[in-house]
């Protein structure tokens, strides 16, 4: 028990030292940018400026690294929404059978959940995957339409958090399908082939009609010749 208490105490002192070092560096950085000479008359003003600068820096870092909002295009069709919990260092696995281009978005509601995807294994990990996203906010992975199905999806709980809660949204990108149909509709080679086929069909029909007419005429001539002779 004493060893555990001592370990926690040392850890707290170490963390305090790191925080003090970080605070000292930030204060030094703020002095460099603010360029304010500290005197007894403006000591309080300098203190508040330093703290305000630290808040701005930390806020900017959090907005840069942990973005959770993203505009959803109209062409994305929402297929599924899955919510779950995952322990530190564990995986939660899902299987995707839907064809086409699929977009997976994982939002960490609590802690930090990362996503790993593979078409070669149904149990992808951070050592065995084809696609992955490991941000601290919104993770996004696009699965190409030519990926073989089923696709294995692994949600990983970051070990820094005892438990992570996540929300997985599965979107189907209709843009690829529309473009594919458009290319087929306006394919010059296919249009030319269809026109040739139609022309050949009409030519065959006209030749068949002419053949029938000649057969009838020859039959009539034979009858006339038999009557006359």
PDB file of C-alpha atoms in Angstrom:
ATOM      1  CA  UNK A   1       0.000   0.000   0.000  1.00  0.00           C
ATOM      2  CA  UNK A   2       2.850   2.389   0.889  1.00  0.00           C
ATOM      3  CA  UNK A   3       4.538   1.695  -2.439  1.00  0.00           C
ATOM      4  CA  UNK A   4       1.316   2.556  -4.289  1.00  0.00           C
ATOM      5  CA  UNK A   5       0.914   5.805  -2.387  1.00  0.00           C
ATOM      6  CA  UNK A   6       4.517   6.687  -3.052  1.00  0.00           C
ATOM      7  CA  UNK A   7       4.086   5.931  -6.782  1.00  0.00           C
ATOM      8  CA  UNK A   8       1.011   8.141  -7.028  1.00  0.00           C
ATOM      9  CA  UNK A   9       2.794  10.901  -5.174  1.00  0.00           C
ATOM     10  CA  UNK A  10       5.789  10.743  -7.494  1.00  0.00           C
ATOM     11  CA  UNK A  11       3.492  10.705 -10.515  1.00  0.00           C
ATOM     12  CA  UNK A  12       1.651  13.757  -9.243  1.00  0.00           C
ATOM     13  CA  UNK A  13       4.914  15.593  -8.685  1.00  0.00           C
ATOM     14  CA  UNK A  14       6.035  14.628 -12.188  1.00  0.00           C
ATOM     15  CA  UNK A  15       2.770  15.849 -13.743  1.00  0.00           C
ATOM     16  CA  UNK A  16       2.999  19.052 -11.737  1.00  0.00           C
ATOM     17  CA  UNK A  17       6.520  19.571 -13.035  1.00  0.00           C
ATOM     18  CA  UNK A  18       5.391  19.067 -16.626  1.00  0.00           C
ATOM     19  CA  UNK A  19       2.511  21.484 -16.176  1.00  0.00           C
ATOM     20  CA  UNK A  20       4.794  24.051 -14.577  1.00  0.00           C
ATOM     21  CA  UNK A  21       7.276  23.628 -17.422  1.00  0.00           C
ATOM     22  CA  UNK A  22       4.487  24.045 -19.999  1.00  0.00           C
ATOM     23  CA  UNK A  23       3.185  27.096 -18.178  1.00  0.00           C
ATOM     24  CA  UNK A  24       6.690  28.580 -18.050  1.00  0.00           C
ATOM     25  CA  UNK A  25       7.156  28.032 -21.794  1.00  0.00           C
ATOM     26  CA  UNK A  26       3.790  29.587 -22.587  1.00  0.00           C
ATOM     27  CA  UNK A  27       4.547  32.541 -20.361  1.00  0.00           C
ATOM     28  CA  UNK A  28       7.865  33.011 -22.092  1.00  0.00           C
ATOM     29  CA  UNK A  29       6.113  32.838 -25.450  1.00  0.00           C
ATOM     30  CA  UNK A  30       3.543  35.366 -24.307  1.00  0.00           C
ATOM     31  CA  UNK A  31       6.321  37.721 -23.192  1.00  0.00           C
ATOM     32  CA  UNK A  32       7.893  37.440 -26.627  1.00  0.00           C
ATOM     33  CA  UNK A  33       4.648  38.383 -28.424  1.00  0.00           C
ATOM     34  CA  UNK A  34       3.247  40.881 -25.944  1.00  0.00           C
ATOM     35  CA  UNK A  35       6.617  42.587 -25.285  1.00  0.00           C
ATOM     36  CA  UNK A  36       5.471  44.159 -22.019  1.00  0.00           C
ATOM     37  CA  UNK A  37       7.968  45.350 -19.451  1.00  0.00           C
ATOM     38  CA  UNK A  38       6.982  44.107 -16.005  1.00  0.00           C
ATOM     39  CA  UNK A  39       6.940  46.824 -13.382  1.00  0.00           C
ATOM     40  CA  UNK A  40       5.241  47.020 -10.002  1.00  0.00           C
ATOM     41  CA  UNK A  41       2.555  49.261 -11.512  1.00  0.00           C
ATOM     42  CA  UNK A  42       1.526  46.881 -14.300  1.00  0.00           C
ATOM     43  CA  UNK A  43       2.263  43.493 -12.675  1.00  0.00           C
ATOM     44  CA  UNK A  44      -1.432  42.622 -12.325  1.00  0.00           C
ATOM     45  CA  UNK A  45      -2.129  43.640 -15.922  1.00  0.00           C
ATOM     46  CA  UNK A  46       0.767  41.460 -17.114  1.00  0.00           C
ATOM     47  CA  UNK A  47      -0.584  38.515 -15.124  1.00  0.00           C
ATOM     48  CA  UNK A  48      -4.005  38.724 -16.766  1.00  0.00           C
ATOM     49  CA  UNK A  49      -2.507  39.176 -20.229  1.00  0.00           C
ATOM     50  CA  UNK A  50      -0.427  36.049 -19.789  1.00  0.00           C
ATOM     51  CA  UNK A  51      -3.385  33.976 -18.651  1.00  0.00           C
ATOM     52  CA  UNK A  52      -5.569  35.283 -21.461  1.00  0.00           C
ATOM     53  CA  UNK A  53      -2.875  34.397 -23.990  1.00  0.00           C
ATOM     54  CA  UNK A  54      -2.619  30.866 -22.571  1.00  0.00           C
ATOM     55  CA  UNK A  55      -6.391  30.392 -22.919  1.00  0.00           C
ATOM     56  CA  UNK A  56      -6.268  31.538 -26.542  1.00  0.00           C
ATOM     57  CA  UNK A  57      -3.424  29.141 -27.363  1.00  0.00           C
ATOM     58  CA  UNK A  58      -5.117  26.133 -25.746  1.00  0.00           C
ATOM     59  CA  UNK A  59      -8.437  26.974 -27.399  1.00  0.00           C
ATOM     60  CA  UNK A  60      -6.807  27.209 -30.826  1.00  0.00           C
ATOM     61  CA  UNK A  61      -5.088  23.856 -30.339  1.00  0.00           C
ATOM     62  CA  UNK A  62      -8.335  22.176 -29.337  1.00  0.00           C
ATOM     63  CA  UNK A  63     -10.205  23.578 -32.348  1.00  0.00           C
ATOM     64  CA  UNK A  64      -7.428  22.535 -34.719  1.00  0.00           C
ATOM     65  CA  UNK A  65      -6.942  18.963 -33.505  1.00  0.00           C
ATOM     66  CA  UNK A  66     -10.434  17.901 -32.436  1.00  0.00           C
ATOM     67  CA  UNK A  67     -12.916  18.984 -35.084  1.00  0.00           C
ATOM     68  CA  UNK A  68     -16.272  17.224 -34.722  1.00  0.00           C
ATOM     69  CA  UNK A  69     -18.457  19.066 -37.246  1.00  0.00           C
ATOM     70  CA  UNK A  70     -18.564  18.437 -40.985  1.00  0.00           C
ATOM     71  CA  UNK A  71     -21.134  19.358 -43.590  1.00  0.00           C
ATOM     72  CA  UNK A  72     -22.823  16.335 -45.149  1.00  0.00           C
ATOM     73  CA  UNK A  73     -23.249  16.495 -48.958  1.00  0.00           C
ATOM     74  CA  UNK A  74     -26.738  15.988 -50.377  1.00  0.00           C
ATOM     75  CA  UNK A  75     -25.505  12.994 -52.385  1.00  0.00           C
ATOM     76  CA  UNK A  76     -24.762  11.032 -49.208  1.00  0.00           C
ATOM     77  CA  UNK A  77     -27.617   8.730 -48.211  1.00  0.00           C
ATOM     78  CA  UNK A  78     -27.645   7.754 -44.520  1.00  0.00           C
ATOM     79  CA  UNK A  79     -27.969   3.969 -44.221  1.00  0.00           C
ATOM     80  CA  UNK A  80     -27.256   3.121 -40.576  1.00  0.00           C
ATOM     81  CA  UNK A  81     -26.458   4.732 -37.222  1.00  0.00           C
ATOM     82  CA  UNK A  82     -24.717   2.575 -34.604  1.00  0.00           C
ATOM     83  CA  UNK A  83     -23.826   3.625 -31.060  1.00  0.00           C
ATOM     84  CA  UNK A  84     -21.664   1.646 -28.690  1.00  0.00           C
ATOM     85  CA  UNK A  85     -19.126   1.551 -25.876  1.00  0.00           C
ATOM     86  CA  UNK A  86     -15.626   0.132 -25.957  1.00  0.00           C
ATOM     87  CA  UNK A  87     -13.069  -0.416 -23.213  1.00  0.00           C
ATOM     88  CA  UNK A  88      -9.488   0.811 -23.277  1.00  0.00           C
ATOM     89  CA  UNK A  89      -7.377  -1.170 -25.760  1.00  0.00           C
ATOM     90  CA  UNK A  90     -10.356  -3.255 -26.966  1.00  0.00           C
ATOM     91  CA  UNK A  91     -12.094  -3.585 -30.330  1.00  0.00           C
ATOM     92  CA  UNK A  92     -15.727  -3.597 -31.398  1.00  0.00           C
ATOM     93  CA  UNK A  93     -16.225  -5.264 -34.794  1.00  0.00           C
ATOM     94  CA  UNK A  94     -18.868  -4.749 -37.464  1.00  0.00           C
ATOM     95  CA  UNK A  95     -19.382  -6.203 -40.933  1.00  0.00           C
ATOM     96  CA  UNK A  96     -20.381  -4.235 -44.044  1.00  0.00           C
ATOM     97  CA  UNK A  97     -22.128  -6.009 -46.941  1.00  0.00           C
ATOM     98  CA  UNK A  98     -23.589  -3.003 -48.778  1.00  0.00           C
ATOM     99  CA  UNK A  99     -22.199  -2.471 -52.279  1.00  0.00           C
ATOM    100  CA  UNK A 100     -21.039   0.841 -53.740  1.00  0.00           C
ATOM    101  CA  UNK A 101     -18.952   3.668 -52.331  1.00  0.00           C
ATOM    102  CA  UNK A 102     -19.517   3.843 -48.568  1.00  0.00           C
ATOM    103  CA  UNK A 103     -18.466   6.580 -46.142  1.00  0.00           C
ATOM    104  CA  UNK A 104     -17.995   5.721 -42.469  1.00  0.00           C
ATOM    105  CA  UNK A 105     -17.993   8.488 -39.857  1.00  0.00           C
ATOM    106  CA  UNK A 106     -17.098   7.774 -36.230  1.00  0.00           C
ATOM    107  CA  UNK A 107     -17.774  10.456 -33.630  1.00  0.00           C
ATOM    108  CA  UNK A 108     -16.245   9.970 -30.180  1.00  0.00           C
ATOM    109  CA  UNK A 109     -18.979  10.921 -27.714  1.00  0.00           C
ATOM    110  CA  UNK A 110     -16.694  10.073 -24.804  1.00  0.00           C
ATOM    111  CA  UNK A 111     -13.008   9.215 -24.728  1.00  0.00           C
ATOM    112  CA  UNK A 112     -11.381   8.511 -28.094  1.00  0.00           C
ATOM    113  CA  UNK A 113     -12.521   5.839 -30.571  1.00  0.00           C
ATOM    114  CA  UNK A 114     -10.510   5.098 -33.736  1.00  0.00           C
ATOM    115  CA  UNK A 115     -11.575   3.134 -36.823  1.00  0.00           C
ATOM    116  CA  UNK A 116      -9.761   0.481 -38.864  1.00  0.00           C
ATOM    117  CA  UNK A 117     -11.150  -1.074 -42.072  1.00  0.00           C
ATOM    118  CA  UNK A 118     -10.093  -4.030 -44.219  1.00  0.00           C
ATOM    119  CA  UNK A 119     -11.460  -6.081 -47.108  1.00  0.00           C
ATOM    120  CA  UNK A 120      -9.008  -8.901 -46.357  1.00  0.00           C
ATOM    121  CA  UNK A 121     -10.009  -9.634 -42.759  1.00  0.00           C
ATOM    122  CA  UNK A 122     -13.183  -9.192 -40.728  1.00  0.00           C
ATOM    123  CA  UNK A 123     -11.133  -8.354 -37.614  1.00  0.00           C
ATOM    124  CA  UNK A 124      -8.834  -5.466 -38.571  1.00  0.00           C
ATOM    125  CA  UNK A 125      -6.443  -4.009 -35.971  1.00  0.00           C
ATOM    126  CA  UNK A 126      -3.937  -1.171 -35.819  1.00  0.00           C
ATOM    127  CA  UNK A 127      -1.381  -3.710 -37.112  1.00  0.00           C
ATOM    128  CA  UNK A 128      -3.555  -5.218 -39.855  1.00  0.00           C
ATOM    129  CA  UNK A 129      -5.754  -2.840 -41.852  1.00  0.00           C
ATOM    130  CA  UNK A 130      -6.193  -1.179 -45.259  1.00  0.00           C
ATOM    131  CA  UNK A 131      -7.960   2.042 -44.251  1.00  0.00           C
ATOM    132  CA  UNK A 132      -7.857   3.886 -40.936  1.00  0.00           C
ATOM    133  CA  UNK A 133      -8.611   7.166 -39.180  1.00  0.00           C
ATOM    134  CA  UNK A 134      -7.189   7.977 -35.740  1.00  0.00           C
ATOM    135  CA  UNK A 135      -8.058  11.576 -34.883  1.00  0.00           C
ATOM    136  CA  UNK A 136      -9.281  12.772 -31.503  1.00  0.00           C
ATOM    137  CA  UNK A 137     -12.576  14.030 -32.938  1.00  0.00           C
ATOM    138  CA  UNK A 138     -14.512  13.004 -36.042  1.00  0.00           C
ATOM    139  CA  UNK A 139     -12.969  10.045 -37.897  1.00  0.00           C
ATOM    140  CA  UNK A 140     -13.929   9.447 -41.538  1.00  0.00           C
ATOM    141  CA  UNK A 141     -13.100   6.576 -43.901  1.00  0.00           C
ATOM    142  CA  UNK A 142     -14.245   6.185 -47.521  1.00  0.00           C
ATOM    143  CA  UNK A 143     -14.630   2.591 -48.723  1.00  0.00           C
ATOM    144  CA  UNK A 144     -14.249   2.351 -52.533  1.00  0.00           C
ATOM    145  CA  UNK A 145     -16.921   0.576 -54.549  1.00  0.00           C
ATOM    146  CA  UNK A 146     -14.388  -1.984 -55.813  1.00  0.00           C
ATOM    147  CA  UNK A 147     -13.557  -3.230 -52.297  1.00  0.00           C
ATOM    148  CA  UNK A 148     -14.571  -6.876 -51.997  1.00  0.00           C
ATOM    149  CA  UNK A 149     -17.460  -7.565 -49.614  1.00  0.00           C
ATOM    150  CA  UNK A 150     -17.926  -8.215 -46.765  1.00  0.00           C
ATOM    151  CA  UNK A 151     -15.731  -5.458 -45.310  1.00  0.00           C
ATOM    152  CA  UNK A 152     -14.461  -5.743 -41.737  1.00  0.00           C
ATOM    153  CA  UNK A 153     -14.783  -2.655 -39.520  1.00  0.00           C
ATOM    154  CA  UNK A 154     -12.936  -2.372 -36.212  1.00  0.00           C
ATOM    155  CA  UNK A 155     -13.645   0.361 -33.652  1.00  0.00           C
ATOM    156  CA  UNK A 156     -10.713   0.691 -31.248  1.00  0.00           C
ATOM    157  CA  UNK A 157     -10.872   2.242 -27.785  1.00  0.00           C
ATOM    158  CA  UNK A 158      -7.795   4.353 -27.108  1.00  0.00           C
ATOM    159  CA  UNK A 159      -5.880   3.078 -24.039  1.00  0.00           C
ATOM    160  CA  UNK A 160      -5.617   6.602 -22.596  1.00  0.00           C
ATOM    161  CA  UNK A 161      -9.338   6.449 -21.754  1.00  0.00           C
ATOM    162  CA  UNK A 162     -10.874   3.737 -19.514  1.00  0.00           C
ATOM    163  CA  UNK A 163     -14.002   3.720 -21.684  1.00  0.00           C
ATOM    164  CA  UNK A 164     -14.951   5.328 -24.980  1.00  0.00           C
ATOM    165  CA  UNK A 165     -18.412   5.904 -26.407  1.00  0.00           C
ATOM    166  CA  UNK A 166     -18.850   6.261 -30.156  1.00  0.00           C
ATOM    167  CA  UNK A 167     -21.457   6.889 -32.823  1.00  0.00           C
ATOM    168  CA  UNK A 168     -20.913   5.310 -36.242  1.00  0.00           C
ATOM    169  CA  UNK A 169     -22.804   6.664 -39.261  1.00  0.00           C
ATOM    170  CA  UNK A 170     -22.805   4.750 -42.542  1.00  0.00           C
ATOM    171  CA  UNK A 171     -23.425   6.775 -45.716  1.00  0.00           C
ATOM    172  CA  UNK A 172     -23.906   5.636 -49.306  1.00  0.00           C
ATOM    173  CA  UNK A 173     -22.425   7.992 -51.911  1.00  0.00           C
ATOM    174  CA  UNK A 174     -24.942   8.272 -54.757  1.00  0.00           C
ATOM    175  CA  UNK A 175     -22.624  10.509 -56.805  1.00  0.00           C
ATOM    176  CA  UNK A 176     -20.652   7.548 -58.130  1.00  0.00           C
ATOM    177  CA  UNK A 177     -23.805   5.717 -59.247  1.00  0.00           C
ATOM    178  CA  UNK A 178     -25.201   8.791 -61.030  1.00  0.00           C
ATOM    179  CA  UNK A 179     -21.901   9.414 -62.796  1.00  0.00           C
ATOM    180  CA  UNK A 180     -21.762   5.758 -63.844  1.00  0.00           C
ATOM    181  CA  UNK A 181     -25.249   5.909 -65.361  1.00  0.00           C
ATOM    182  CA  UNK A 182     -24.413   9.202 -67.064  1.00  0.00           C
ATOM    183  CA  UNK A 183     -21.289   7.746 -68.637  1.00  0.00           C
ATOM    184  CA  UNK A 184     -23.269   4.759 -69.915  1.00  0.00           C
ATOM    185  CA  UNK A 185     -26.036   6.981 -71.306  1.00  0.00           C
ATOM    186  CA  UNK A 186     -23.624   9.203 -73.214  1.00  0.00           C
ATOM    187  CA  UNK A 187     -21.053   6.617 -74.240  1.00  0.00           C
ATOM    188  CA  UNK A 188     -20.293   7.396 -77.932  1.00  0.00           C
ATOM    189  CA  UNK A 189     -19.133   3.867 -78.719  1.00  0.00           C
ATOM    190  CA  UNK A 190     -22.276   2.340 -77.235  1.00  0.00           C
ATOM    191  CA  UNK A 191     -24.505   4.820 -79.096  1.00  0.00           C
ATOM    192  CA  UNK A 192     -22.743   4.067 -82.390  1.00  0.00           C
ATOM    193  CA  UNK A 193     -23.088   0.325 -81.822  1.00  0.00           C
ATOM    194  CA  UNK A 194     -26.822   0.719 -81.105  1.00  0.00           C
ATOM    195  CA  UNK A 195     -27.305   2.778 -84.269  1.00  0.00           C
ATOM    196  CA  UNK A 196     -25.500   0.182 -86.386  1.00  0.00           C
ATOM    197  CA  UNK A 197     -27.609  -2.573 -84.858  1.00  0.00           C
ATOM    198  CA  UNK A 198     -30.817  -0.664 -85.628  1.00  0.00           C
ATOM    199  CA  UNK A 199     -29.698  -0.020 -89.208  1.00  0.00           C
ATOM    200  CA  UNK A 200     -28.805  -3.682 -89.685  1.00  0.00           C
ATOM    201  CA  UNK A 201     -32.189  -4.735 -88.294  1.00  0.00           C
ATOM    202  CA  UNK A 202     -34.074  -2.405 -90.656  1.00  0.00           C
ATOM    203  CA  UNK A 203     -31.968  -3.609 -93.610  1.00  0.00           C
ATOM    204  CA  UNK A 204     -32.720  -7.243 -92.817  1.00  0.00           C
ATOM    205  CA  UNK A 205     -36.443  -6.444 -92.575  1.00  0.00           C
ATOM    206  CA  UNK A 206     -36.510  -4.707 -95.971  1.00  0.00           C
ATOM    207  CA  UNK A 207     -34.612  -7.572 -97.612  1.00  0.00           C
ATOM    208  CA  UNK A 208     -37.083 -10.057 -96.166  1.00  0.00           C
ATOM    209  CA  UNK A 209     -40.028  -8.037 -97.540  1.00  0.00           C
ATOM    210  CA  UNK A 210     -38.441  -7.909-101.004  1.00  0.00           C
ATOM    211  CA  UNK A 211     -37.896 -11.668-100.928  1.00  0.00           C
ATOM    212  CA  UNK A 212     -41.571 -12.271-100.150  1.00  0.00           C
ATOM    213  CA  UNK A 213     -42.672  -9.976-103.017  1.00  0.00           C
ATOM    214  CA  UNK A 214     -40.453 -11.769-105.521  1.00  0.00           C
ATOM    215  CA  UNK A 215     -41.796 -15.120-104.373  1.00  0.00           C
ATOM    216  CA  UNK A 216     -45.383 -13.940-104.930  1.00  0.00           C
ATOM    217  CA  UNK A 217     -44.583 -12.496-108.376  1.00  0.00           C
ATOM    218  CA  UNK A 218     -42.839 -15.661-109.511  1.00  0.00           C
ATOM    219  CA  UNK A 219     -45.816 -17.714-108.346  1.00  0.00           C
ATOM    220  CA  UNK A 220     -48.233 -15.520-110.341  1.00  0.00           C
ATOM    221  CA  UNK A 221     -46.084 -15.781-113.478  1.00  0.00           C
ATOM    222  CA  UNK A 222     -46.026 -19.567-113.201  1.00  0.00           C
ATOM    223  CA  UNK A 223     -49.832 -19.664-112.967  1.00  0.00           C
ATOM    224  CA  UNK A 224     -50.191 -17.374-116.032  1.00  0.00           C
ATOM    225  CA  UNK A 225     -47.756 -19.466-118.064  1.00  0.00           C
ATOM    226  CA  UNK A 226     -49.618 -22.663-117.190  1.00  0.00           C
ATOM    227  CA  UNK A 227     -52.937 -21.120-118.305  1.00  0.00           C
ATOM    228  CA  UNK A 228     -51.518 -19.855-121.621  1.00  0.00           C
ATOM    229  CA  UNK A 229     -49.673 -22.984-122.535  1.00  0.00           C
TER     230      UNK A 229
END
